[in-house]
mmCIF file of C-alpha atoms in Angstrom:
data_model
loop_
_atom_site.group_PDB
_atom_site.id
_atom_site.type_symbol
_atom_site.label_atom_id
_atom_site.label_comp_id
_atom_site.label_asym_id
_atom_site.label_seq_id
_atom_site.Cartn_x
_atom_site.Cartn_y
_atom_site.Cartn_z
ATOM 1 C CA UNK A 21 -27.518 -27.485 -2.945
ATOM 2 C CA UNK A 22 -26.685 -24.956 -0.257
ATOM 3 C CA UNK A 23 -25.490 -21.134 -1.630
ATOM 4 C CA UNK A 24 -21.709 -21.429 -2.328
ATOM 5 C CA UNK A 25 -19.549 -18.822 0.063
ATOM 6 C CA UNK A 26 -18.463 -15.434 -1.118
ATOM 7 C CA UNK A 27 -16.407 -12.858 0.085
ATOM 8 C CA UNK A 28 -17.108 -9.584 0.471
ATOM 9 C CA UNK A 29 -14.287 -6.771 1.930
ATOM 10 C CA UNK A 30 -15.454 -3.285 2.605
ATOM 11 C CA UNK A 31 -13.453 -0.047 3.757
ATOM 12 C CA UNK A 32 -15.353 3.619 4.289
ATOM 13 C CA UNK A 33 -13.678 4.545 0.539
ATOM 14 C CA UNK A 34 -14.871 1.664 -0.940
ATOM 15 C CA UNK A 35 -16.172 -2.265 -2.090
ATOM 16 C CA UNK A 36 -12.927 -3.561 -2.583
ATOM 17 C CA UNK A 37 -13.761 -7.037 -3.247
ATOM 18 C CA UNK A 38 -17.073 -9.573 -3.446
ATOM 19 C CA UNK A 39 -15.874 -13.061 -4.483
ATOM 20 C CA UNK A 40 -16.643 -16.499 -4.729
ATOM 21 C CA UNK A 41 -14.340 -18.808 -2.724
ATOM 22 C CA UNK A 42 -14.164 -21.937 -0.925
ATOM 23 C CA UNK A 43 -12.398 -21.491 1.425
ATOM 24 C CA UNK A 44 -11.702 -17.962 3.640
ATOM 25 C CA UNK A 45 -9.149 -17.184 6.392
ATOM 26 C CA UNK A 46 -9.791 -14.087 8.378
ATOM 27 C CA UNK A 47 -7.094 -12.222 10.843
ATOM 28 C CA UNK A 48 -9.371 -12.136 14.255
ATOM 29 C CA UNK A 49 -7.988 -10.590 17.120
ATOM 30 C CA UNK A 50 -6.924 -13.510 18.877
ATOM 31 C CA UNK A 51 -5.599 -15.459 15.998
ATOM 32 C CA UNK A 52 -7.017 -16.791 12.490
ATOM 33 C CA UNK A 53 -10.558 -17.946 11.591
ATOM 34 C CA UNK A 54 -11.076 -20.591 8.826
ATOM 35 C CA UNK A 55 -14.628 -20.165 7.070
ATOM 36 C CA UNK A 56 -16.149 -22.625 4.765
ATOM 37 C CA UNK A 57 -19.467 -23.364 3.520
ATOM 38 C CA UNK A 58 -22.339 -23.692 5.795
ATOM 39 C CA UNK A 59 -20.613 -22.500 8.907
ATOM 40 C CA UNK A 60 -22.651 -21.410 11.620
ATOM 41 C CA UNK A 61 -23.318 -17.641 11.945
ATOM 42 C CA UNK A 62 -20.725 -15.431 13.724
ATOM 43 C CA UNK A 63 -20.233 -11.861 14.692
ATOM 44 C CA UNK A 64 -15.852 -11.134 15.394
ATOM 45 C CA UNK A 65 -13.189 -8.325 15.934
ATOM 46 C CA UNK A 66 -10.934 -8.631 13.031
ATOM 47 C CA UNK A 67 -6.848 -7.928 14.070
ATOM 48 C CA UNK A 68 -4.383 -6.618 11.254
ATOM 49 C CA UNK A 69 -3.094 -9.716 9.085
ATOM 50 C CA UNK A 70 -3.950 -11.786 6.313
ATOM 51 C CA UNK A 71 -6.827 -12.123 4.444
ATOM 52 C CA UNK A 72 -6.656 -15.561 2.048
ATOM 53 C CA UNK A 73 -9.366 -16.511 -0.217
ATOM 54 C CA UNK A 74 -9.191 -19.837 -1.684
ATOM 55 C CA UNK A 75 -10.928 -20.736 -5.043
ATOM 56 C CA UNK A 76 -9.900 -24.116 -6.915
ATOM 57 C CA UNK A 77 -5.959 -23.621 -6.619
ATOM 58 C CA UNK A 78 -6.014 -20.084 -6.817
ATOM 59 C CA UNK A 79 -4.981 -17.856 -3.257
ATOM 60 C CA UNK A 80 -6.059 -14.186 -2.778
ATOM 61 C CA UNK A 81 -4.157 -12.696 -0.563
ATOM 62 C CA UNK A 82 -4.863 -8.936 1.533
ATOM 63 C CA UNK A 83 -3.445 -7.468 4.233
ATOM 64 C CA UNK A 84 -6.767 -6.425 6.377
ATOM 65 C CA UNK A 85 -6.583 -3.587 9.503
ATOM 66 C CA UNK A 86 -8.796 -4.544 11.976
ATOM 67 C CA UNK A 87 -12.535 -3.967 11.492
ATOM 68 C CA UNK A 88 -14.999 -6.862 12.176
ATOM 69 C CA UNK A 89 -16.221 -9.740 10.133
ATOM 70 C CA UNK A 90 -19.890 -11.363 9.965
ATOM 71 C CA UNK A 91 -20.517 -14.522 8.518
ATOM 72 C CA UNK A 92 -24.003 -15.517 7.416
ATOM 73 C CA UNK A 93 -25.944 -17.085 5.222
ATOM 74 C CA UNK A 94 -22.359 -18.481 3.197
ATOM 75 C CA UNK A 95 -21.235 -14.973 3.050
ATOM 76 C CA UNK A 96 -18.289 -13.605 4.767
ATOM 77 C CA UNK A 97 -18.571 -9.616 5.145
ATOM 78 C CA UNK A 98 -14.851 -7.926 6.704
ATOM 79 C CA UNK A 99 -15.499 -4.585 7.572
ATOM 80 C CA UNK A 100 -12.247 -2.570 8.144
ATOM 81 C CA UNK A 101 -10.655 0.745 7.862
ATOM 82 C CA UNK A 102 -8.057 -0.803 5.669
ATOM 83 C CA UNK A 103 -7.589 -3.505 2.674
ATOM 84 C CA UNK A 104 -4.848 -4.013 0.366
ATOM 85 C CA UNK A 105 -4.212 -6.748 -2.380
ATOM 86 C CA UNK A 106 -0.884 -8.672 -1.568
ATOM 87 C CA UNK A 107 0.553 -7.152 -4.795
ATOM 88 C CA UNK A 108 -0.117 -3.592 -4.320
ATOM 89 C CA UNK A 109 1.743 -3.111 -0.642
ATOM 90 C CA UNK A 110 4.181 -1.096 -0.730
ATOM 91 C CA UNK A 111 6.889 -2.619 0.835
ATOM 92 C CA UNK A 112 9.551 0.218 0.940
ATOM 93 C CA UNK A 113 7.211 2.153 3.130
ATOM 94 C CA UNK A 114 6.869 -1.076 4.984
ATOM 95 C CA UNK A 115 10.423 -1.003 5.612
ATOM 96 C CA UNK A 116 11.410 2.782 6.303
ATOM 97 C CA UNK A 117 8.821 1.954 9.558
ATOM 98 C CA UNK A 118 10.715 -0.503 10.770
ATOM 99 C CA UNK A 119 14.361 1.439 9.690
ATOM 100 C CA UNK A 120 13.137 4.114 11.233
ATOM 101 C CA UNK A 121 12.546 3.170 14.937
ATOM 102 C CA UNK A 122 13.182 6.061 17.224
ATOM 103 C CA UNK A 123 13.477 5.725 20.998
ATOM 104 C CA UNK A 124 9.750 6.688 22.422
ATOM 105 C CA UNK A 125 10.050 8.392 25.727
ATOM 106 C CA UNK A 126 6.584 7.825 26.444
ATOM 107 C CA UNK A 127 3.961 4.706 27.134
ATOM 108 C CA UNK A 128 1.755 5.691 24.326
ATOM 109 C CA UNK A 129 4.177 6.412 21.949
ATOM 110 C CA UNK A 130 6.024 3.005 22.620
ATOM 111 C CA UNK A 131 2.583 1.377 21.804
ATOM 112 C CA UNK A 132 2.186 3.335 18.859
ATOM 113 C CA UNK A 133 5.467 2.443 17.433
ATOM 114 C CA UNK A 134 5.444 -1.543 18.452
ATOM 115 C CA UNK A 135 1.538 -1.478 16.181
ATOM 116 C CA UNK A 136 2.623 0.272 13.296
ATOM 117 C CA UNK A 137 6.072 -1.895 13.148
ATOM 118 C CA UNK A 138 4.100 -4.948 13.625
ATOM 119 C CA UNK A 139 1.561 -3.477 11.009
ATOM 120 C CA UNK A 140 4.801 -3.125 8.702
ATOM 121 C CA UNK A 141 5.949 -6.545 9.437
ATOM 122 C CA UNK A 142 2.930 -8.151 8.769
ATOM 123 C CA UNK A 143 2.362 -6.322 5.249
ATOM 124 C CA UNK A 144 5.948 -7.222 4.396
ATOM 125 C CA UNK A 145 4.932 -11.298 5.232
ATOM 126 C CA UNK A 146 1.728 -11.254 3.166
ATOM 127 C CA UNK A 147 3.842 -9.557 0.099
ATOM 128 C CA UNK A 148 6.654 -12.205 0.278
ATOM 129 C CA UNK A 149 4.197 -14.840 0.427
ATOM 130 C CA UNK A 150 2.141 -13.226 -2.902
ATOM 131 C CA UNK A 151 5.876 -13.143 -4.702
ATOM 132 C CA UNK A 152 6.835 -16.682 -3.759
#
């Protein structure tokens, strides 16, 4: 029987998580990757999203930052500046981003804003999900 698939999540502070699952759903760049078992190798650039990690009927859910993933051998290593369990966003500071939207005179600081409000909407869509 082939090694069963585990997750593993790791920021420069710390392990935050190494997990049995079966079934993981990473936030690429370009969209979502689903990993199960026995998947062939892969190197990716992780976007900012949701992290799910399926075991039996139970969901894990994390908001990841970008970073990169590597899947090998049945394990699924994120790498990212950033990881936070559904319950433990902090969705107040979620929403005084997006309440408090100023007008940015320049390119850069348009940019800047649109991430970090889509950064705030996305951690306030994984923590509904986790309360529903």
């Amino acid at each position: 029987m082939a090694d069963p698939l585990k997750c593993v999540v790791v920021t420069p502070e710390r392990a935050v998580l190494d997990e049995p699952a079966d079934y993981i759903v990473v936030p690429m760049y370009d969209g979502e990757l689903g990993v199960a078992r026995d998947r062939l190798p892969l190197i990716g650039r992780l976007g900012f999203g949701e992290l799910r990690i399926t075991r039996g009927n139970q969901v894990m859910r994390y908001y990841i930052d970008g970073g990169f993933v590597q899947i090998r051998n049945n394990v699924v290593t994120v790498l990212t500046s950033k990881a936070i369990a559904a319950g433990e966003i902090k969705t107040a500071a979620a929403q005084e981003v997006l309440r408090s939207a100023k007008v940015e005179t320049t390119p850069e600081g348009q940019e800047a804003q649109q991430k970090a409000q889509q950064r705030a909407r996305a951690q306030l869509r994984i923590a509904q999900k986790q309360a529903s």
